[in-house]
């Protein structure tokens, strides 16, 4: 008996195809030109990518913010990373995008990282080598496009904050192959005598990585690092970063923010000056009161009312010192006299003349030595006896 052939439903077919497609291909990068682009309020994006012969439907769930920041539009060549899948309800296969970038941005990003790493290793991004911004700049040099929105935003904010700061503008090319060289000429211009300013601002509006690529120039980065003037980099919007941002003294997220960071707010400065003025006045008044009080104390001194008081005071002091000196001198004299008398008594005690007065005699030999022992005398030897009242010659028996 013949087996009955299976009959598939549309859902079963689409489910099988979906399983085959999704399990047979791993996620991959896809390149193509944006053919259609629809951004929904839900935050999801639906687009088609095409080449010369075919097109492919794509979805980018929760990709609205990314697409907006990229300024993605029809006709732009992109590279998308994602996975091929099947939308079973319509029997259509599509490409679910996980990440997307402008075509060629991958190589640009690699160049960006290489330059960034090389300059960072040399220390060009170190905070210690960056010049501080002046608190009260008198002149600001701005390097930017003369007809762009960036200079209008900067000048409007700067003039609103202060009318005393002088703004000098150097019109430069801020996009394309001539950008880096043009901006470097602007930096050189503000370093010439007569053109020197207190701070430099390099700015332009936002754009794609390709639009801003001139500000990733290694030569421009080194010129900014060598600047004798503090440099503020205000390239693009808050999400945009360039090599110039890292090497500059300060990065501002927007041209308007650059004006706020470089131009002091006049009203705030006047308020701070008034506060300092009041502080100085109070300090001066306190100092004046102290000096006045001290002057009054000095003026009330007895010396200014009785000038002879000072003379009498020192006369009495001299008299006291003289009396004290005389007493010390007398004590010293008496001490020396006592010492002299003691020495005289000791001398008298050992004086040979005093010994002879007490009935003693001294025997002297012919060689004028004293015979103070029997062993020094010989029988029949002639000696002289020294007495109190003269000498007597004797013969030893």
Coordinates of C-alpha atoms in Angstrom, one line a residue:
X1 CA 0.0 0.0 0.0
X2 CA 1.4 3.4 -1.1
X3 CA 2.3 5.7 1.7
X4 CA 0.5 9.0 1.7
X5 CA 2.9 11.9 0.7
X6 CA 3.3 14.6 3.5
X7 CA 1.7 17.9 2.9
X8 CA 3.6 20.9 4.3
X9 CA 2.0 24.1 5.5
X10 CA 3.5 27.5 4.5
X11 CA 4.5 28.0 8.1
X12 CA 6.4 24.7 8.2
X13 CA 8.2 25.5 5.0
X14 CA 9.2 29.0 6.2
X15 CA 10.3 27.6 9.6
X16 CA 12.4 25.0 7.9
X17 CA 14.0 27.5 5.6
X18 CA 14.6 29.8 8.6
X19 CA 16.3 27.0 10.5
X20 CA 18.5 26.1 7.5
X21 CA 19.5 29.7 6.8
X22 CA 20.2 30.7 10.4
X23 CA 22.1 27.5 11.2
X24 CA 24.2 27.4 8.1
X25 CA 25.7 30.9 8.2
X26 CA 27.7 32.5 11.0
X27 CA 27.5 36.3 11.5
X28 CA 29.5 38.2 8.9
X29 CA 30.3 41.7 7.5
X30 CA 28.2 42.9 4.6
X31 CA 29.0 45.9 2.3
X32 CA 26.5 47.8 0.2
X33 CA 24.9 51.1 -0.6
X34 CA 21.8 52.3 1.3
X35 CA 18.9 52.0 -1.1
X36 CA 16.0 52.8 1.3
X37 CA 16.0 53.9 4.9
X38 CA 13.1 54.1 7.4
X39 CA 13.5 55.1 11.0
X40 CA 10.5 54.3 13.3
X41 CA 9.6 56.0 16.6
X42 CA 10.1 52.6 18.2
X43 CA 13.8 53.1 17.7
X44 CA 14.1 50.3 15.0
X45 CA 15.5 50.9 11.6
X46 CA 14.5 49.2 8.3
X47 CA 16.7 49.6 5.2
X48 CA 17.8 47.9 2.1
X49 CA 21.4 47.5 1.0
X50 CA 22.3 47.1 -2.7
X51 CA 25.1 46.6 -5.1
X52 CA 25.1 46.9 -8.9
X53 CA 22.9 43.8 -9.4
X54 CA 20.9 42.9 -6.2
X55 CA 19.5 44.3 -3.0
X56 CA 18.9 42.8 0.4
X57 CA 16.4 43.8 3.1
X58 CA 18.0 44.6 6.5
X59 CA 16.8 45.4 10.0
X60 CA 18.6 47.3 12.7
X61 CA 16.7 46.9 16.0
X62 CA 17.2 49.8 18.4
X63 CA 19.6 51.3 15.9
X64 CA 17.9 54.7 15.5
X65 CA 20.3 56.6 17.7
X66 CA 23.4 55.1 15.9
X67 CA 22.0 55.9 12.5
X68 CA 21.3 59.5 13.6
X69 CA 24.8 60.0 14.9
X70 CA 26.2 58.6 11.7
X71 CA 24.0 60.9 9.6
X72 CA 23.2 57.8 7.6
X73 CA 21.3 58.6 4.4
X74 CA 20.3 56.9 1.1
X75 CA 23.3 56.5 -1.2
X76 CA 25.9 56.1 1.5
X77 CA 28.2 53.1 1.2
X78 CA 28.3 51.2 4.5
X79 CA 29.7 48.0 6.1
X80 CA 27.2 46.1 8.4
X81 CA 27.9 43.2 10.7
X82 CA 25.0 40.9 11.5
X83 CA 23.3 37.6 10.8
X84 CA 21.1 36.3 7.9
X85 CA 17.6 35.3 9.0
X86 CA 14.1 34.7 7.7
X87 CA 11.0 36.7 8.5
X88 CA 8.6 33.7 8.4
X89 CA 5.4 35.7 8.3
X90 CA 6.3 37.1 4.9
X91 CA 8.5 34.3 3.7
X92 CA 11.4 36.8 3.2
X93 CA 14.9 36.5 4.3
X94 CA 16.7 39.5 5.7
X95 CA 19.9 40.7 7.3
X96 CA 19.7 41.6 11.0
X97 CA 22.3 44.3 11.7
X98 CA 24.2 44.3 15.0
X99 CA 26.8 47.0 14.1
X100 CA 27.2 49.4 11.2
X101 CA 29.8 51.8 10.0
X102 CA 30.6 53.9 6.9
X103 CA 32.5 51.9 4.3
X104 CA 36.2 52.4 4.8
X105 CA 35.8 53.6 8.4
X106 CA 37.4 50.4 9.6
X107 CA 40.7 51.3 7.9
X108 CA 40.4 54.9 9.1
X109 CA 39.7 53.8 12.6
X110 CA 42.8 51.6 12.5
X111 CA 44.9 54.5 11.3
X112 CA 43.4 56.6 14.1
X113 CA 44.3 54.1 16.8
X114 CA 47.8 53.7 15.4
X115 CA 48.5 57.5 15.4
X116 CA 46.9 57.8 18.9
X117 CA 49.0 55.1 20.4
X118 CA 52.2 56.4 18.8
X119 CA 51.7 59.9 20.1
X120 CA 50.5 58.7 23.5
X121 CA 53.7 56.7 23.8
X122 CA 55.8 59.8 23.2
X123 CA 54.0 61.6 26.0
X124 CA 52.2 64.2 23.8
X125 CA 48.9 63.6 25.6
X126 CA 50.4 64.0 29.1
X127 CA 48.6 66.6 31.2
X128 CA 52.0 67.8 32.6
X129 CA 53.1 69.2 29.2
X130 CA 49.9 71.0 28.4
X131 CA 49.7 74.8 28.9
X132 CA 47.1 76.2 31.3
X133 CA 44.5 78.5 29.9
X134 CA 44.7 82.2 31.1
X135 CA 42.0 83.2 33.5
X136 CA 41.5 86.6 31.9
X137 CA 42.5 86.4 28.2
X138 CA 42.5 89.7 26.3
X139 CA 42.7 88.2 22.8
X140 CA 41.5 84.9 21.5
X141 CA 42.5 83.5 18.1
X142 CA 40.0 81.3 16.4
X143 CA 41.0 79.0 13.5
X144 CA 37.9 77.8 11.6
X145 CA 35.8 78.2 8.5
X146 CA 34.8 81.8 8.0
X147 CA 31.3 81.0 6.9
X148 CA 30.5 78.0 9.1
X149 CA 28.0 77.7 12.0
X150 CA 30.9 77.1 14.4
X151 CA 32.3 80.6 14.2
X152 CA 28.8 82.1 14.6
X153 CA 28.1 80.0 17.7
X154 CA 31.5 80.9 19.2
X155 CA 31.3 84.6 18.6
X156 CA 27.7 84.8 19.8
X157 CA 28.4 83.1 23.1
X158 CA 31.7 85.0 23.5
X159 CA 30.1 88.4 23.0
X160 CA 27.3 87.5 25.3
X161 CA 29.8 86.6 28.1
X162 CA 32.1 89.6 27.7
X163 CA 32.5 92.6 25.5
X164 CA 36.1 93.2 26.4
X165 CA 37.7 90.1 24.8
X166 CA 39.2 90.7 21.3
X167 CA 38.5 87.8 18.9
X168 CA 40.7 87.3 15.9
X169 CA 39.6 84.9 13.2
X170 CA 41.8 83.0 10.8
X171 CA 39.7 81.5 8.0
X172 CA 40.9 77.9 7.4
X173 CA 39.9 74.8 5.4
X174 CA 38.3 72.5 8.0
X175 CA 37.5 69.5 5.8
X176 CA 39.2 67.5 3.1
X177 CA 42.8 66.9 2.1
X178 CA 43.8 70.6 2.6
X179 CA 42.5 70.8 6.2
X180 CA 45.5 69.9 8.3
X181 CA 47.9 72.1 6.3
X182 CA 45.5 75.0 6.4
X183 CA 45.0 74.7 10.2
X184 CA 48.8 74.6 10.7
X185 CA 49.2 77.8 8.7
X186 CA 46.6 79.3 11.1
X187 CA 48.6 78.2 14.1
X188 CA 51.8 79.7 12.6
X189 CA 50.0 82.9 11.9
X190 CA 49.1 83.5 15.5
X191 CA 52.7 82.8 16.6
X192 CA 54.1 85.7 14.5
X193 CA 55.0 89.0 16.2
X194 CA 52.0 91.3 16.1
X195 CA 49.5 88.4 15.8
X196 CA 50.1 86.6 19.1
X197 CA 47.0 85.9 21.2
X198 CA 46.4 84.6 24.7
X199 CA 44.7 81.4 23.7
X200 CA 43.9 79.6 20.4
X201 CA 40.7 77.8 19.6
X202 CA 40.5 75.3 16.7
X203 CA 36.9 74.5 15.9
X204 CA 34.3 73.3 13.4
X205 CA 30.9 71.6 13.5
X206 CA 30.2 67.9 13.5
X207 CA 30.6 65.4 10.7
X208 CA 31.5 61.9 9.8
X209 CA 34.9 60.4 10.5
X210 CA 35.9 61.2 6.9
X211 CA 34.8 64.9 7.4
X212 CA 36.9 65.3 10.5
X213 CA 39.9 63.2 9.3
X214 CA 42.1 66.3 8.7
X215 CA 42.1 66.8 12.5
X216 CA 43.6 63.4 13.0
X217 CA 46.8 64.4 11.1
X218 CA 50.0 63.5 12.9
X219 CA 51.7 66.6 11.6
X220 CA 48.9 68.8 12.9
X221 CA 49.0 67.1 16.3
X222 CA 52.7 67.7 16.6
X223 CA 52.3 71.4 15.7
X224 CA 49.6 71.8 18.4
X225 CA 51.9 70.1 20.9
X226 CA 54.7 72.5 20.0
X227 CA 52.5 75.6 20.3
X228 CA 53.6 78.3 22.8
X229 CA 50.0 79.4 23.1
X230 CA 47.4 77.2 24.9
X231 CA 45.2 75.5 22.3
X232 CA 41.5 74.5 22.8
X233 CA 40.2 71.9 20.4
X234 CA 36.5 72.1 19.7
X235 CA 36.0 69.7 16.8
X236 CA 32.5 68.4 16.0
X237 CA 30.0 67.4 18.7
X238 CA 30.3 65.7 22.0
X239 CA 30.5 62.2 20.4
X240 CA 33.3 63.2 18.0
X241 CA 36.9 62.7 19.0
X242 CA 40.0 63.6 17.0
X243 CA 43.7 63.3 17.7
X244 CA 43.7 67.1 18.0
X245 CA 41.5 66.8 21.1
X246 CA 44.0 64.6 22.9
X247 CA 47.0 66.7 22.2
X248 CA 45.4 70.1 22.9
X249 CA 45.6 71.9 26.2
X250 CA 41.8 71.4 26.5
X251 CA 39.0 69.7 24.6
X252 CA 35.7 71.4 24.3
X253 CA 32.7 69.2 23.2
X254 CA 31.3 72.0 21.0
X255 CA 32.2 75.4 19.6
X256 CA 29.7 77.0 22.0
X257 CA 31.4 75.2 24.9
X258 CA 34.8 76.4 23.7
X259 CA 33.5 80.0 24.1
X260 CA 32.3 79.3 27.6
X261 CA 35.6 77.7 28.6
X262 CA 37.8 80.5 27.2
X263 CA 35.8 83.7 27.6
X264 CA 35.2 84.6 31.3
X265 CA 31.7 85.7 32.1
X266 CA 31.8 89.5 32.5
X267 CA 29.1 89.7 35.2
X268 CA 30.7 87.0 37.2
X269 CA 34.1 88.7 37.0
X270 CA 32.6 92.0 38.2
X271 CA 30.9 90.2 41.1
X272 CA 34.1 88.5 42.1
X273 CA 36.0 91.8 41.8
X274 CA 33.4 93.5 44.0
X275 CA 33.7 90.8 46.6
X276 CA 37.5 91.1 46.6
X277 CA 37.2 94.9 46.8
X278 CA 34.9 94.6 49.9
X279 CA 37.3 92.0 51.4
X280 CA 40.3 94.4 50.9
X281 CA 38.3 97.3 52.3
X282 CA 37.4 95.4 55.4
X283 CA 41.0 94.3 55.8
X284 CA 42.3 97.8 55.4
X285 CA 39.8 99.2 57.9
X286 CA 40.8 96.6 60.4
X287 CA 44.5 97.3 59.8
X288 CA 43.8 101.1 60.1
X289 CA 42.0 100.6 63.4
X290 CA 44.9 98.5 64.8
X291 CA 47.5 101.1 63.8
X292 CA 45.3 104.0 65.1
X293 CA 44.9 102.2 68.5
X294 CA 48.7 101.6 68.6
X295 CA 49.3 105.3 67.7
X296 CA 47.0 106.4 70.5
X297 CA 48.9 104.1 73.0
X298 CA 52.2 105.6 71.9
X299 CA 50.9 109.2 72.0
X300 CA 49.6 108.6 75.6
X301 CA 53.1 107.4 76.7
X302 CA 54.6 109.3 79.6
X303 CA 57.6 110.2 77.5
X304 CA 55.6 112.6 75.4
X305 CA 54.2 114.4 78.4
X306 CA 57.4 114.3 80.6
X307 CA 60.5 114.1 78.4
X308 CA 62.8 114.3 81.4
X309 CA 61.2 111.0 82.6
X310 CA 63.3 109.0 80.1
X311 CA 66.5 110.8 81.2
X312 CA 65.7 110.2 84.9
X313 CA 64.9 106.6 84.1
X314 CA 68.2 105.9 82.4
X315 CA 70.1 108.0 85.0
X316 CA 68.7 105.8 87.7
X317 CA 69.5 102.7 85.7
X318 CA 73.1 103.9 85.3
X319 CA 73.4 104.6 89.0
X320 CA 72.1 101.2 89.8
X321 CA 74.5 99.6 87.4
X322 CA 77.4 101.7 88.8
X323 CA 76.6 100.7 92.4
X324 CA 76.4 97.1 91.4
X325 CA 79.7 97.3 89.5
X326 CA 81.4 98.9 92.6
X327 CA 80.1 96.3 94.9
X328 CA 81.3 93.5 92.6
X329 CA 84.7 95.3 92.2
X330 CA 85.1 95.5 96.0
X331 CA 84.2 91.9 96.5
X332 CA 86.7 90.9 93.8
X333 CA 89.4 93.1 95.5
X334 CA 88.8 91.6 98.9
X335 CA 89.0 88.1 97.4
X336 CA 92.3 88.9 95.8
X337 CA 93.7 90.4 99.0
X338 CA 92.8 87.3 100.9
X339 CA 94.5 85.1 98.4
X340 CA 97.6 87.3 98.6
X341 CA 97.7 87.2 102.4
X342 CA 97.4 83.4 102.3
X343 CA 100.2 83.1 99.8
X344 CA 102.4 85.4 102.0
X345 CA 101.7 83.2 105.0
X346 CA 102.8 80.1 103.1
X347 CA 106.0 81.8 101.9
X348 CA 106.8 82.9 105.4
X349 CA 106.3 79.4 106.7
X350 CA 109.0 78.1 104.4
X351 CA 111.3 81.1 104.6
X352 CA 114.8 79.8 105.7
X353 CA 115.4 83.0 107.6
X354 CA 112.5 82.3 109.9
X355 CA 113.7 78.8 110.5
X356 CA 117.2 80.1 111.6
X357 CA 115.5 82.5 114.0
X358 CA 114.1 79.6 115.9
X359 CA 117.7 78.3 116.7
X360 CA 118.4 76.1 113.8
X361 CA 121.5 76.2 111.6
X362 CA 122.2 75.1 108.0
X363 CA 125.5 73.3 107.2
X364 CA 127.0 74.1 103.8
X365 CA 129.8 72.1 102.3
X366 CA 132.6 73.7 100.3
X367 CA 130.7 72.9 97.1
X368 CA 127.8 75.0 98.3
X369 CA 125.6 72.0 98.8
X370 CA 123.6 71.5 102.0
X371 CA 124.8 68.7 104.3
X372 CA 121.5 67.4 105.5
X373 CA 122.7 63.9 106.4
X374 CA 125.7 62.4 108.3
X375 CA 126.5 60.2 105.3
X376 CA 127.4 63.4 103.3
X377 CA 130.1 64.4 105.9
X378 CA 133.5 63.1 106.4
X379 CA 135.8 63.4 109.4
X380 CA 138.1 66.5 109.2
X381 CA 135.9 68.0 106.4
X382 CA 135.5 71.8 106.5
X383 CA 131.9 73.1 106.6
X384 CA 130.2 76.4 107.2
X385 CA 127.2 76.8 109.6
X386 CA 124.7 79.4 108.6
X387 CA 123.2 81.1 111.7
X388 CA 120.7 83.8 112.3
X389 CA 123.3 86.5 112.7
X390 CA 126.1 85.2 110.5
X391 CA 128.3 82.2 109.4
X392 CA 130.7 80.0 111.4
X393 CA 133.4 77.8 109.9
X394 CA 133.6 74.3 111.5
X395 CA 135.6 71.1 111.2
X396 CA 133.8 67.8 111.3
X397 CA 135.2 65.6 114.2

